[in-house]
């Protein structure tokens, strides 16, 4: 797995958790949804996603040019 793909899965999991909280009439759902909206707006406006930045420190990027191995991590 690569950093960008893991981040997308994390976003989907977060949205499913928010949908669960909305169904349970929990007030935390609005705060989580606002957090997701703010993070997505930051990503769209500045082309910087903090979660991808952190994931790249742990996992390789999907788009790296791996000269040593001769492969692309895709």
Short mmCIF file of C-alpha atoms in Angstrom, two decimals:
data_model
loop_
_atom_site.label_atom_id
_atom_site.label_comp_id
_atom_site.label_asym_id
_atom_site.label_seq_id
_atom_site.Cartn_x
_atom_site.Cartn_y
_atom_site.Cartn_z
CA UNK A 1 0.00 0.00 0.00
CA UNK A 2 1.11 3.55 -0.60
CA UNK A 3 0.53 6.77 1.33
CA UNK A 4 -2.09 8.35 -0.93
CA UNK A 5 -4.16 5.17 -1.14
CA UNK A 6 -4.09 4.68 2.63
CA UNK A 7 -5.21 8.28 3.11
CA UNK A 8 -8.17 7.72 0.79
CA UNK A 9 -9.19 4.62 2.74
CA UNK A 10 -8.88 6.57 5.99
CA UNK A 11 -11.20 9.26 4.58
CA UNK A 12 -13.78 6.65 3.59
CA UNK A 13 -13.63 5.03 7.03
CA UNK A 14 -14.07 8.45 8.66
CA UNK A 15 -17.14 9.18 6.50
CA UNK A 16 -18.67 5.81 7.40
CA UNK A 17 -18.13 6.58 11.10
CA UNK A 18 -19.80 9.97 10.60
CA UNK A 19 -22.76 8.30 8.89
CA UNK A 20 -23.07 5.93 11.86
CA UNK A 21 -23.10 8.84 14.31
CA UNK A 22 -25.69 10.69 12.21
CA UNK A 23 -27.89 7.59 12.32
CA UNK A 24 -27.45 7.38 16.08
CA UNK A 25 -28.37 11.09 16.45
CA UNK A 26 -25.04 11.86 18.11
CA UNK A 27 -23.96 15.48 18.19
CA UNK A 28 -20.31 14.51 17.57
CA UNK A 29 -21.25 13.83 13.93
CA UNK A 30 -21.45 17.55 13.15
CA UNK A 31 -18.01 18.20 14.62
CA UNK A 32 -16.46 15.29 12.70
CA UNK A 33 -18.12 16.41 9.48
CA UNK A 34 -16.84 19.96 10.00
CA UNK A 35 -13.33 18.59 10.57
CA UNK A 36 -13.50 16.59 7.33
CA UNK A 37 -14.80 19.64 5.43
CA UNK A 38 -12.05 21.90 6.76
CA UNK A 39 -9.31 19.38 5.96
CA UNK A 40 -10.68 18.85 2.44
CA UNK A 41 -10.88 22.63 1.90
CA UNK A 42 -7.24 23.02 3.01
CA UNK A 43 -6.23 20.23 0.64
CA UNK A 44 -8.13 21.85 -2.25
CA UNK A 45 -7.00 25.42 -1.60
CA UNK A 46 -3.33 24.89 -0.85
CA UNK A 47 -2.64 21.45 -2.39
CA UNK A 48 -1.36 20.31 1.00
CA UNK A 49 -2.93 17.49 2.97
CA UNK A 50 -1.54 16.98 6.48
CA UNK A 51 -2.52 13.32 6.56
CA UNK A 52 -0.72 12.56 3.29
CA UNK A 53 2.31 14.45 4.61
CA UNK A 54 2.37 12.25 7.73
CA UNK A 55 1.68 9.03 5.81
CA UNK A 56 4.58 9.68 3.42
CA UNK A 57 6.92 9.54 6.41
CA UNK A 58 5.76 5.97 7.11
CA UNK A 59 4.77 4.55 3.70
CA UNK A 60 6.15 5.20 0.21
CA UNK A 61 4.36 7.54 -2.16
CA UNK A 62 2.25 6.10 -4.98
CA UNK A 63 3.93 8.47 -7.42
CA UNK A 64 7.61 8.14 -6.56
CA UNK A 65 10.18 7.44 -9.21
CA UNK A 66 12.07 4.57 -7.61
CA UNK A 67 15.35 4.52 -9.47
CA UNK A 68 16.97 1.91 -7.22
CA UNK A 69 14.36 -0.79 -7.67
CA UNK A 70 13.30 0.11 -11.19
CA UNK A 71 9.61 0.06 -10.27
CA UNK A 72 6.91 2.59 -9.56
CA UNK A 73 5.03 1.35 -6.44
CA UNK A 74 1.77 1.21 -8.38
#
